XYZ file of C-alpha atoms in Angstrom:
746
model
C 14.255 11.932 22.432
C 14.623 10.211 26.195
C 13.242 6.910 25.515
C 12.732 3.418 27.558
C 15.042 0.723 26.808
C 12.482 -1.497 25.028
C 12.741 0.722 21.500
C 9.494 0.780 20.041
C 6.414 2.206 21.968
C 4.258 -0.490 22.979
C 0.321 1.095 23.391
C -1.260 -0.137 26.998
C -1.944 -3.623 27.384
C -5.570 -4.661 27.523
C -6.698 -8.553 28.009
C -6.892 -10.127 24.386
C -10.732 -10.737 23.412
C -9.797 -13.647 21.167
C -6.249 -13.778 19.656
C -3.144 -12.730 21.564
C -2.142 -9.060 20.573
C -5.499 -8.137 19.090
C -8.782 -6.236 20.543
C -12.175 -7.689 19.527
C -13.013 -6.284 16.248
C -16.479 -6.001 14.419
C -15.383 -5.542 10.799
C -12.989 -7.457 8.503
C -9.653 -5.685 8.168
C -7.230 -5.173 5.469
C -5.247 -8.594 6.472
C -8.198 -10.563 6.690
C -9.319 -9.422 3.368
C -6.098 -10.162 1.905
C -6.145 -13.682 3.456
C -9.350 -14.319 1.451
C -8.148 -13.216 -1.636
C -5.084 -15.422 -1.509
C -7.347 -18.383 -0.658
C -9.429 -17.696 -3.751
C -6.423 -17.613 -5.909
C -5.070 -20.891 -4.420
C -8.103 -22.708 -4.595
C -8.523 -21.538 -8.391
C -5.531 -23.515 -9.250
C -6.575 -26.692 -6.737
C -7.622 -29.596 -8.886
C -8.422 -32.233 -6.415
C -10.390 -32.441 -3.262
C -6.977 -32.854 -1.247
C -5.695 -29.776 -2.396
C -8.684 -27.266 -1.836
C -8.787 -29.026 1.427
C -5.291 -28.274 2.015
C -5.564 -24.916 1.270
C -8.581 -23.992 3.163
C -6.870 -25.674 6.402
C -3.528 -23.594 5.919
C -5.684 -20.525 5.878
C -7.885 -21.234 8.893
C -4.638 -22.095 10.726
C -2.723 -18.861 9.569
C -6.074 -16.792 10.616
C -7.566 -18.023 13.542
C -4.500 -19.673 15.469
C -6.196 -23.414 15.831
C -4.473 -25.978 17.489
C -6.008 -28.293 14.982
C -8.008 -28.023 11.962
C -9.567 -30.691 9.933
C -12.249 -31.289 6.982
C -15.172 -33.999 7.097
C -16.588 -34.893 3.759
C -20.313 -36.406 3.659
C -19.961 -39.685 2.329
C -21.743 -41.104 -0.756
C -24.572 -42.568 1.789
C -25.227 -39.226 3.214
C -24.926 -40.956 6.424
C -21.235 -40.135 7.846
C -18.489 -37.754 7.544
C -15.197 -38.988 6.534
C -11.897 -37.014 7.339
C -9.967 -35.934 4.123
C -6.629 -34.352 4.188
C -3.877 -34.579 6.474
C -5.533 -31.906 8.881
C -3.183 -28.903 10.236
C -1.069 -28.623 13.589
C -2.746 -31.794 15.011
C -1.633 -32.859 18.118
C -0.753 -37.002 17.849
C -2.630 -37.588 21.226
C -6.112 -35.818 19.716
C -6.240 -38.552 17.043
C -8.820 -38.464 14.378
C -11.992 -40.480 14.013
C -12.077 -42.769 10.534
C -15.909 -42.226 10.368
C -18.474 -40.011 12.089
C -22.010 -41.005 11.878
C -24.323 -38.051 11.542
C -26.143 -39.277 14.697
C -22.933 -38.968 16.601
C -22.775 -36.916 19.967
C -20.109 -34.593 18.597
C -19.995 -30.739 17.418
C -19.646 -31.548 14.139
C -22.051 -34.177 13.599
C -24.465 -31.731 15.297
C -23.187 -28.847 12.743
C -23.977 -31.462 9.763
C -27.236 -32.212 10.888
C -28.497 -28.647 11.828
C -26.697 -27.015 8.879
C -25.791 -24.317 11.607
C -22.469 -23.391 12.982
C -21.741 -25.108 16.648
C -19.291 -23.174 19.148
C -18.267 -24.792 22.309
C -16.498 -22.334 24.751
C -14.784 -24.539 27.319
C -14.138 -28.260 28.038
C -17.293 -28.111 30.691
C -19.488 -26.986 27.712
C -18.560 -29.900 25.586
C -18.830 -32.365 28.227
C -22.471 -30.935 29.151
C -23.513 -30.891 25.799
C -21.825 -33.950 23.989
C -21.336 -37.330 25.673
C -19.039 -39.222 22.910
C -15.691 -40.597 24.289
C -14.272 -39.440 21.600
C -14.596 -35.770 22.706
C -12.060 -36.434 25.770
C -9.140 -37.105 23.816
C -9.401 -33.545 22.352
C -9.196 -31.992 25.696
C -6.238 -34.145 26.728
C -4.496 -32.927 23.453
C -4.467 -29.232 25.219
C -7.790 -27.969 23.197
C -10.059 -25.976 25.116
C -12.636 -24.655 22.710
C -14.186 -25.409 19.558
C -15.961 -24.585 16.436
C -17.855 -26.630 13.891
C -19.256 -25.116 10.783
C -21.344 -26.950 7.784
C -19.814 -26.592 4.446
C -22.601 -25.310 2.004
C -23.451 -24.956 -1.427
C -26.565 -24.637 -3.630
C -26.016 -28.332 -4.348
C -26.442 -28.876 -0.303
C -24.288 -30.226 2.477
C -20.595 -31.293 1.399
C -19.070 -31.271 5.024
C -17.868 -30.026 8.407
C -15.037 -27.673 8.754
C -13.712 -28.229 12.293
C -11.235 -26.286 14.549
C -9.979 -26.684 18.289
C -8.458 -23.795 19.989
C -5.980 -23.809 22.829
C -7.857 -21.261 24.753
C -11.611 -20.808 26.147
C -14.222 -18.798 24.717
C -15.898 -18.288 21.336
C -15.223 -16.736 18.351
C -16.072 -13.032 17.844
C -18.154 -12.063 14.679
C -15.585 -11.347 12.625
C -13.458 -14.661 13.153
C -17.157 -16.617 12.860
C -17.461 -14.832 9.469
C -13.815 -15.583 8.343
C -14.410 -19.367 9.242
C -17.667 -19.808 7.453
C -16.569 -17.708 4.162
C -13.551 -20.129 4.297
C -16.057 -23.126 4.848
C -17.814 -22.019 1.580
C -15.037 -21.593 -0.466
C -13.874 -24.998 0.650
C -17.043 -26.453 -0.225
C -17.474 -24.779 -3.705
C -13.663 -25.959 -4.538
C -14.572 -29.472 -3.258
C -17.861 -29.709 -5.698
C -15.586 -28.321 -8.475
C -13.154 -30.517 -7.972
C -15.343 -33.413 -7.991
C -17.095 -32.003 -11.674
C -13.654 -31.739 -12.920
C -12.781 -35.682 -12.204
C -15.778 -36.597 -13.888
C -15.106 -34.495 -16.680
C -11.579 -35.881 -16.953
C -12.986 -39.287 -16.979
C -15.353 -38.385 -19.837
C -12.917 -36.589 -21.807
C -10.686 -39.608 -21.768
C -7.616 -37.390 -21.816
C -7.258 -36.806 -18.117
C -3.569 -35.580 -18.344
C -4.134 -32.922 -21.135
C -7.633 -31.891 -19.719
C -5.586 -31.115 -16.035
C -2.858 -29.198 -18.055
C -5.179 -27.016 -19.705
C -7.281 -26.038 -17.023
C -4.134 -25.588 -14.627
C -3.208 -22.860 -17.333
C -6.462 -21.169 -17.316
C -6.875 -21.251 -13.779
C -3.617 -19.152 -13.650
C -4.670 -17.058 -16.524
C -4.517 -13.150 -16.356
C -7.767 -10.549 -16.601
C -7.266 -9.358 -20.009
C -7.353 -12.251 -22.530
C -7.072 -15.540 -22.481
C -5.458 -16.862 -25.937
C -4.239 -20.174 -27.847
C -1.498 -19.957 -30.370
C -0.118 -22.952 -32.735
C 3.413 -23.837 -33.824
C 4.113 -22.093 -37.493
C 0.447 -20.077 -37.474
C 0.997 -17.715 -34.454
C -2.338 -16.248 -32.555
C -5.341 -18.603 -33.399
C -7.993 -16.887 -31.041
C -9.585 -13.809 -30.621
C -8.417 -11.232 -28.345
C -11.395 -8.875 -27.016
C -9.702 -7.249 -24.192
C -6.936 -6.634 -26.582
C -9.130 -5.079 -29.004
C -11.525 -3.062 -26.408
C -8.200 -1.721 -25.212
C -6.621 -0.698 -28.532
C -9.764 0.204 -30.590
C -8.532 -2.146 -33.087
C -10.712 -2.876 -36.201
C -8.264 -5.014 -38.046
C -7.316 -8.896 -37.758
C -5.173 -9.782 -34.565
C -4.920 -13.235 -35.873
C -1.219 -14.777 -36.612
C 0.998 -11.961 -35.824
C -1.343 -8.842 -36.849
C -1.238 -8.019 -32.953
C 2.507 -7.044 -33.573
C 1.283 -3.462 -34.897
C -0.098 -2.733 -31.509
C 3.171 -3.235 -29.768
C 5.504 -0.681 -28.644
C 8.560 -0.600 -31.433
C 10.999 -0.786 -28.568
C 9.548 -3.683 -27.159
C 8.523 -5.946 -30.089
C 11.838 -7.391 -30.855
C 12.080 -8.813 -27.658
C 8.708 -10.106 -27.485
C 9.134 -11.901 -30.977
C 12.741 -13.288 -29.760
C 10.829 -15.021 -26.846
C 8.218 -16.368 -28.994
C 10.739 -17.578 -31.481
C 12.884 -19.390 -28.377
C 9.924 -20.766 -26.564
C 8.832 -22.384 -29.626
C 12.127 -23.637 -30.700
C 12.773 -25.114 -26.753
C 9.079 -26.196 -26.594
C 8.830 -24.334 -22.935
C 6.740 -21.831 -21.245
C 7.172 -18.147 -22.494
C 6.616 -14.785 -20.841
C 7.075 -11.297 -21.669
C 6.017 -7.755 -20.631
C 5.327 -4.958 -23.204
C 3.278 -2.154 -24.001
C 0.245 -2.009 -26.090
C -0.576 1.166 -28.085
C -3.965 2.648 -26.656
C -6.364 5.862 -27.621
C -4.633 7.383 -24.269
C -1.316 6.164 -24.544
C 0.840 3.013 -24.039
C -0.086 0.790 -21.513
C 1.876 -2.416 -19.885
C 0.745 -5.978 -20.375
C 2.090 -9.087 -19.088
C 1.892 -12.150 -21.196
C 2.533 -15.805 -20.607
C 2.196 -18.886 -22.864
C 2.234 -22.820 -21.297
C 2.744 -25.466 -23.912
C 0.209 -28.418 -24.458
C 1.978 -31.538 -25.515
C 1.109 -34.574 -27.062
C 2.422 -36.349 -24.086
C 2.399 -33.870 -21.146
C 5.079 -36.125 -19.002
C 7.483 -36.096 -21.820
C 9.121 -32.497 -22.122
C 10.606 -33.429 -25.436
C 7.317 -34.593 -26.933
C 5.818 -32.269 -30.047
C 3.792 -28.953 -29.053
C 0.022 -29.189 -30.079
C -0.684 -25.649 -28.763
C 0.018 -22.907 -26.706
C -2.471 -21.510 -24.230
C -1.734 -18.287 -22.542
C -3.066 -15.440 -20.818
C -2.554 -11.592 -21.156
C -2.794 -9.289 -17.795
C -2.855 -5.358 -18.036
C -0.598 -4.717 -15.401
C -0.032 -0.959 -16.012
C -0.803 0.073 -12.780
C 1.093 -1.985 -10.916
C 4.419 -1.601 -13.299
C 3.555 2.724 -13.011
C 3.109 2.309 -9.020
C 6.349 0.257 -9.028
C 8.168 2.718 -10.987
C 7.203 5.679 -9.214
C 8.269 4.265 -5.918
C 11.420 3.290 -7.226
C 11.868 6.875 -8.579
C 10.753 8.490 -5.553
C 13.299 6.219 -3.082
C 16.274 6.985 -5.662
C 15.483 10.785 -5.452
C 14.931 10.627 -1.898
C 18.541 8.748 -1.401
C 20.224 10.829 -3.770
C 19.169 14.319 -2.025
C 19.827 12.927 1.489
C 23.658 13.378 0.452
C 23.140 16.411 -1.746
C 24.498 19.497 0.308
C 24.829 22.043 -2.589
C 22.608 23.524 -5.192
C 24.509 21.596 -8.030
C 24.058 18.365 -6.325
C 20.406 18.429 -6.246
C 20.157 19.779 -9.766
C 22.387 16.875 -10.797
C 20.180 14.509 -8.605
C 16.731 15.514 -9.814
C 17.907 15.463 -13.822
C 19.284 11.915 -13.805
C 15.832 10.934 -11.851
C 13.845 12.508 -14.456
C 15.744 10.675 -17.185
C 15.634 7.110 -15.635
C 11.725 7.349 -16.027
C 10.757 5.506 -18.975
C 10.227 7.400 -22.108
C 11.709 10.517 -21.554
C 13.782 12.474 -23.784
C 14.641 15.502 -21.400
C 14.764 17.185 -18.436
C 15.087 20.849 -17.533
C 15.391 23.181 -14.702
C 14.901 26.924 -14.713
C 15.999 28.742 -11.379
C 15.794 31.656 -10.279
C 19.281 33.524 -8.858
C 18.875 33.059 -5.430
C 21.412 35.871 -4.588
C 19.563 38.702 -6.368
C 16.089 37.721 -6.114
C 12.750 37.653 -8.301
C 14.146 40.432 -10.997
C 17.627 38.750 -11.077
C 18.628 36.427 -14.121
C 17.393 32.830 -14.445
C 19.975 29.614 -14.801
C 18.930 26.948 -16.970
C 19.984 23.444 -16.392
C 19.088 20.677 -18.814
C 19.891 17.162 -19.587
C 19.121 15.026 -22.669
C 18.599 11.393 -23.107
C 21.692 11.161 -25.161
C 24.006 12.623 -22.006
C 24.431 16.271 -23.546
C 24.074 18.961 -20.922
C 23.305 22.612 -21.169
C 24.150 25.364 -18.575
C 22.523 28.681 -19.473
C 22.004 31.922 -18.141
C 18.943 33.818 -19.022
C 18.168 37.667 -18.293
C 15.428 38.658 -21.006
C 12.167 39.455 -19.959
C 10.770 36.121 -21.687
C 12.629 34.065 -19.148
C 11.957 36.413 -16.152
C 8.062 35.875 -16.623
C 8.848 32.205 -15.599
C 8.500 33.094 -11.824
C 5.298 35.109 -12.162
C 3.952 31.869 -13.701
C 5.069 29.287 -11.142
C 2.143 30.380 -8.808
C -0.516 29.970 -11.457
C 1.195 26.351 -12.714
C 1.089 25.204 -9.580
C -2.728 26.288 -9.245
C -3.633 24.417 -12.212
C -1.463 21.268 -10.413
C 1.072 21.591 -13.578
C 0.618 21.984 -17.111
C 0.643 18.846 -19.341
C 0.888 19.449 -23.230
C 0.973 16.569 -25.970
C 1.131 17.185 -29.735
C 1.065 20.234 -31.271
C -2.567 20.845 -30.172
C -1.043 20.984 -26.262
C 0.916 24.227 -26.885
C -2.630 25.847 -26.307
C -2.310 24.896 -22.160
C 1.342 26.543 -21.955
C 2.016 30.226 -21.439
C 2.421 32.114 -24.930
C 6.300 32.609 -24.268
C 6.704 29.176 -23.703
C 5.319 27.911 -26.704
C 8.112 28.285 -29.378
C 10.488 26.461 -27.042
C 7.885 23.818 -26.759
C 7.123 23.571 -30.690
C 10.636 23.348 -31.318
C 11.064 20.377 -28.898
C 8.613 18.326 -30.948
C 10.185 19.182 -33.952
C 13.368 17.523 -32.229
C 11.519 14.274 -31.508
C 9.379 14.860 -28.026
C 5.577 13.945 -28.073
C 4.875 15.404 -24.745
C 5.947 17.889 -21.798
C 4.969 18.126 -18.160
C 5.601 21.522 -16.811
C 5.849 21.428 -13.190
C 6.213 24.214 -10.275
C 9.577 24.157 -8.187
C 7.881 26.400 -5.022
C 7.696 26.094 -1.350
C 4.992 27.829 0.807
C 7.789 30.415 1.197
C 9.565 30.719 -1.979
C 9.160 30.626 -5.630
C 12.264 28.742 -7.103
C 11.476 28.328 -10.730
C 9.858 25.159 -13.002
C 10.805 21.577 -13.709
C 10.093 20.364 -17.369
C 10.069 16.739 -18.286
C 9.883 16.035 -21.634
C 8.682 12.694 -23.474
C 9.348 10.903 -26.264
C 6.542 8.468 -26.120
C 2.863 8.908 -25.578
C 2.448 7.877 -21.660
C -0.860 8.132 -20.689
C -0.771 10.875 -18.375
C -3.647 10.005 -15.806
C -4.210 11.571 -12.561
C -2.245 9.021 -10.435
C 0.968 10.062 -12.976
C 0.231 13.986 -12.658
C 0.234 13.366 -8.568
C 3.539 11.514 -8.985
C 5.140 14.095 -11.072
C 4.381 17.184 -8.794
C 5.644 14.973 -5.821
C 8.663 14.754 -7.316
C 8.769 18.482 -8.253
C 7.990 18.757 -4.851
C 10.658 16.936 -3.523
C 12.876 18.688 -5.576
C 11.684 22.292 -4.661
C 12.055 21.343 -0.723
C 15.679 20.068 -1.676
C 16.609 23.261 -3.335
C 15.026 25.522 -0.838
C 17.275 23.227 2.111
C 20.605 23.634 0.280
C 20.067 27.553 -0.648
C 19.300 27.905 3.147
C 22.578 25.924 4.131
C 24.727 27.764 1.794
C 23.667 31.167 2.800
C 23.910 31.063 6.296
C 27.076 29.906 8.343
C 24.825 28.923 11.660
C 22.888 25.641 10.649
C 21.039 25.838 14.157
C 19.721 29.589 13.124
C 19.048 28.251 9.569
C 17.213 25.218 10.595
C 14.970 26.967 13.142
C 13.680 29.242 10.501
C 13.344 26.470 7.805
C 11.757 24.080 9.492
C 9.553 25.620 11.978
C 6.563 24.473 11.594
C 4.262 26.138 9.257
C 0.515 27.072 9.528
C -1.911 23.968 9.569
C -3.462 23.015 6.403
C -7.069 24.758 6.445
C -9.572 22.030 5.659
C -13.022 23.228 5.907
C -14.851 20.276 7.645
C -11.713 19.761 10.531
C -10.961 22.203 13.264
C -7.201 21.512 14.343
C -4.853 22.881 16.394
C -0.994 22.349 17.291
C 1.248 22.956 20.030
C 5.245 22.531 20.160
C 7.849 23.132 22.679
C 11.566 22.496 21.961
C 13.575 20.768 25.221
C 15.553 23.382 27.271
C 18.704 24.182 25.642
C 17.692 23.295 22.186
C 16.901 25.734 19.346
C 15.353 23.225 17.306
C 13.909 19.862 17.610
C 12.826 16.700 16.354
C 9.224 16.721 16.334
C 6.788 17.770 13.819
C 2.722 17.324 13.202
C 0.950 18.543 10.267
C -2.069 18.078 8.060
C -1.661 16.852 4.338
C -4.582 17.162 2.157
C -4.420 14.042 -0.016
C -7.417 14.825 -2.108
C -10.594 12.837 -2.814
C -12.159 14.564 0.897
C -9.193 12.701 2.728
C -6.473 14.327 5.027
C -3.428 12.904 6.402
C -2.910 13.620 10.304
C 0.903 13.126 10.894
C 2.745 13.196 14.011
C 6.586 12.325 14.066
C 9.483 11.942 16.309
C 12.989 12.155 15.682
C 15.391 10.629 18.607
C 17.198 13.598 19.860
C 17.290 17.400 19.489
C 18.917 20.033 18.172
C 20.357 20.381 14.553
C 20.897 16.514 14.003
C 17.304 15.850 14.829
C 15.842 18.570 12.956
C 17.943 17.382 9.717
C 16.680 14.087 9.973
C 12.915 15.386 10.517
C 12.756 17.418 7.437
C 13.886 14.305 5.367
C 11.387 12.373 7.214
C 8.931 15.175 6.780
C 9.380 15.333 3.035
C 9.221 11.851 2.243
C 6.163 11.348 4.323
C 4.719 14.288 2.002
C 5.826 12.837 -1.328
C 4.571 9.310 -0.567
C 1.467 10.699 1.008
C 0.694 12.037 -2.637
C 1.560 9.087 -4.506
C -0.547 6.525 -2.208
C -2.025 7.953 1.212
C -2.886 4.601 2.827
C -0.997 4.096 5.836
C 0.819 0.973 5.017
C 1.814 2.537 2.204
C 3.471 5.563 3.365
C 5.124 3.495 6.166
C 6.580 0.806 3.718
C 7.755 3.747 1.628
C 9.551 5.320 4.758
C 11.129 2.050 5.620
C 12.182 1.516 1.990
C 13.578 5.031 2.228
C 15.638 4.625 5.410
C 16.992 1.551 4.123
C 18.243 3.012 0.933
C 20.011 5.769 2.414
C 21.310 3.597 5.261
C 19.750 5.824 7.971
C 20.299 5.138 11.752
C 18.262 7.617 13.505
C 15.526 6.311 15.453
C 12.244 7.699 14.247
C 8.525 7.074 15.184
C 5.404 8.035 13.602
C 1.787 8.238 14.148
C -0.239 8.555 10.728
C -4.427 8.764 10.385
C -5.837 8.812 7.174
C -9.253 10.549 8.013
C -12.256 10.800 5.205
C -14.751 13.707 5.569
C -17.065 11.152 6.686
C -15.436 10.069 9.576
C -13.879 6.809 8.595
C -10.499 6.845 9.594
C -7.181 4.329 9.233
C -4.748 4.600 11.975
C -1.038 3.040 11.925
C 2.034 3.450 14.102
C 5.790 3.072 13.779
C 6.713 2.867 17.527
C 4.922 5.963 18.461
C 2.177 6.560 21.303
C -1.379 5.856 20.423
C -3.918 8.660 19.717
C -6.334 9.862 21.969
C -10.095 9.949 21.276
C -12.305 12.026 23.365
C -15.788 11.304 23.311
C -17.628 13.780 25.582
C -16.569 13.506 29.012
C -14.601 10.351 28.204
C -11.561 9.528 26.393
C -9.868 6.279 25.253
C -6.409 5.356 23.380
C -7.010 3.619 20.188
C -6.061 0.111 19.889
C -3.777 0.372 17.301
C -1.165 -1.975 16.144
C 2.387 -1.154 17.594
C 4.830 -1.475 14.624
C 8.451 -0.888 14.770
C 10.146 2.459 14.251
C 10.923 3.202 10.775
C 13.627 1.430 9.240
C 13.765 -0.968 12.215
C 12.252 -3.650 10.324
C 13.893 -7.183 10.515
C 14.299 -9.294 7.230
C 11.709 -11.441 6.533
C 8.907 -8.966 8.096
C 7.550 -7.453 5.043
C 4.042 -7.861 6.399
C 4.697 -5.797 9.382
C 3.139 -2.518 7.786
C 0.122 -4.067 6.950
C -1.572 -4.177 10.451
C -3.787 -0.777 10.206
C -6.631 -0.318 12.723
C -9.872 0.927 10.673
C -12.213 3.106 13.127
C -14.718 6.184 12.725
C -14.256 9.638 14.367
C -17.816 11.083 14.892
C -18.590 14.975 14.649
C -17.702 16.568 17.990
C -14.921 14.007 18.966
C -11.460 14.542 19.260
C -8.626 12.792 18.068
C -5.409 13.902 19.782
C -1.692 13.000 18.673
C 0.977 13.625 20.916
C 5.022 12.888 21.187
C 6.092 10.651 23.825
C 8.205 13.764 25.763
C 4.532 15.056 26.840
C 4.003 11.536 28.778
C 7.266 10.574 29.836
C 10.177 12.581 31.915
C 12.599 11.617 34.220
C 10.618 12.148 37.210
C 7.291 10.527 35.549
C 7.010 7.107 34.534
C 5.095 5.997 30.886
C 1.983 4.479 32.113
C 1.790 7.288 34.859
C 1.836 9.946 32.216
C -0.296 8.166 29.622
C -3.142 7.621 32.037
C -2.749 11.436 33.278
C -2.914 12.594 29.635
C -5.983 10.864 29.350
C -7.523 11.910 32.498
C -6.936 15.887 31.045
C -8.162 15.245 27.530
C -11.702 13.611 29.270
C -11.830 17.036 31.807
C -11.573 19.255 28.969
C -15.116 18.247 27.788
C -16.515 20.018 25.103
C -14.091 23.064 24.897
C -12.689 24.047 21.533
C -9.997 22.312 20.017
C -7.423 24.938 21.147
C -8.924 24.419 24.507
C -8.066 20.800 24.697
C -4.379 20.872 23.537
C -3.834 24.076 25.562
C -5.345 22.098 29.051
C -3.732 19.021 28.016
C -0.074 20.803 27.616
C -0.531 22.902 30.438
C -1.414 20.226 32.536
C 1.428 17.770 31.831
C 4.327 20.616 31.751
C 2.706 22.398 34.589
C 4.444 25.660 32.930
C 8.148 24.427 33.538
C 10.460 23.872 30.657
C 10.409 20.709 29.194
C 13.043 17.843 29.233
C 12.085 16.491 25.687
C 10.708 18.075 22.626
C 6.589 18.198 22.900
C 4.267 18.401 20.204
C 0.594 18.087 20.344
C -1.941 17.836 17.259
C -5.973 17.659 18.004
C -8.443 17.535 15.354
C -12.243 17.400 15.236
C -14.697 16.968 12.803
C -16.942 19.995 12.745
C -20.721 20.157 13.279
C -22.522 20.113 9.726
C -19.415 18.945 7.979
C -17.849 22.544 7.706
C -16.444 25.404 9.674
């Protein structure tokens, strides 16, 4: 793939509508919601007016890029505004008014009087509307536009949030909504802090009340509890009871009966040590529920007689329980897939793949055994089957079976795949398995297993065999867990298929050309789709690929990737990344999650190949989330017009620098209306030795617009034909176009 030295692809420049690097938005995006969520959490722990103001000022500075921002609170007389806190990023020349009467001719005073937001777009507008000399200091300090927002609660006006910006122009609708929301959060936090101050004074024990409040503010979502030295638990646990269905007493140490036996010694040891050392205690444990074990996080803070003396007696512990099952499982799934991907990337033989898969399965919590049953690749479906087993105690088995019962496995692979795998728990679970498997399963139960996951090992071209994961714990087998296990089996099948092909053929290029050539696009009832590909002159295989992935829930991932270079090396890397995309999308199809997972895979394998990716998560109703890893932005054709989506430009996969963890959070939210075309392409289409990138981008947009209402195939053919003029291409070229079908179905 020929590239400009710049590295990551940057979309066509547009003049910023409000903040540098952003286009004007009409709705909150994921990063906005995360800012509000973080602000809410931090305000929950703010115990003073100064702390609450500092939290909000920091959030305003982060999301709006203001030169300065301040909070003015209404004084006790209700006739003036008084600055509070230290301000943020204030230019010294701007100064700060010590007291601002409500009748002053300033934006903040007007916002307080009218209780409506006030925006000033330029110094000229400021001078025309307000004649207070204090305003001149703001202009002299480099501020060019301003906004003042009243801070309101049900109790009335609390104050005013003021911000100055280094550019002319008003806040757009989304920015104004963010600023107003932060002003409202600040008002509520200030009121709460004032009430808390009054409550502390009334209680006569300010330090202990503050300590308890801080503990409760940081408490988890499941339960808040208290415990006493020598007595154990002294409060009820309604959330615990709801999860476990417990009818008995949880007081004292009664709760211990619900904790996983492997976790209980550690929990008790931590509680004993915390009591002995008069310190905080933390633990993570599994809790027995009717559907299996769930992960719970517990924290407990000591409340001392003298909060300022760490050695004083502990009166009680105040703590919280948080249901962290989803977080723990999601982290475990991601780590397992990353570990398997890293192991498979270096496995060049069937034995290496088998070992990597078995070890990964045995690394999952609660597993007792893993077994791979594979067909003899040389003798085909009628030949013997090889069984590879690995147990938790390290025992390995290698068996060759030629009886009819074993041969039946390959006939059942398709049925297993259609069912999304077979999941059996307890003796009654045998009913979901084929009759010939049941005796083996029941024997495994007698040996200590509690459940099995039987997973198909197959690719679109071949049925390779089956993967069995045996569990010794009652894990909650929800849909996400099953999707993860299927993704793991899919990776294993793809790797087995790859090494079988490599071992069977001497010509790597011919093997890759057959194994990695694009298959048919997935059939989606509510989408028209067409794809065209061409490899560079002189290359049998290339590094481009494009596909549709049905990720469930009425959603489809539209993917187009590009590996730098051409030939066998590019095709090999392309196959690895394509398999990673498929596996990650099945676990969590959100664009940010997929790109972060791909970065982690690249880091785990030490990959140095430059790979770019365009990823669109499209809903049946037209909602779309779009992300780019150094790739050209998609085109959208509406009628006789075409436009490039203003997708945040992220770096190529694996190219993130340390400290850039949030770089993949920038995702464009948009819609694809019925009849509109979404067109993705690799840069080989628009950039050649004789045609600059900008010219190629503009030409591609004109060709797509000129296609009008032609069928999707016609749009793609017109685009490829117009750009290549029927000549051999310099670089790999791939184009994928989709259109929502009229009426929602074909």
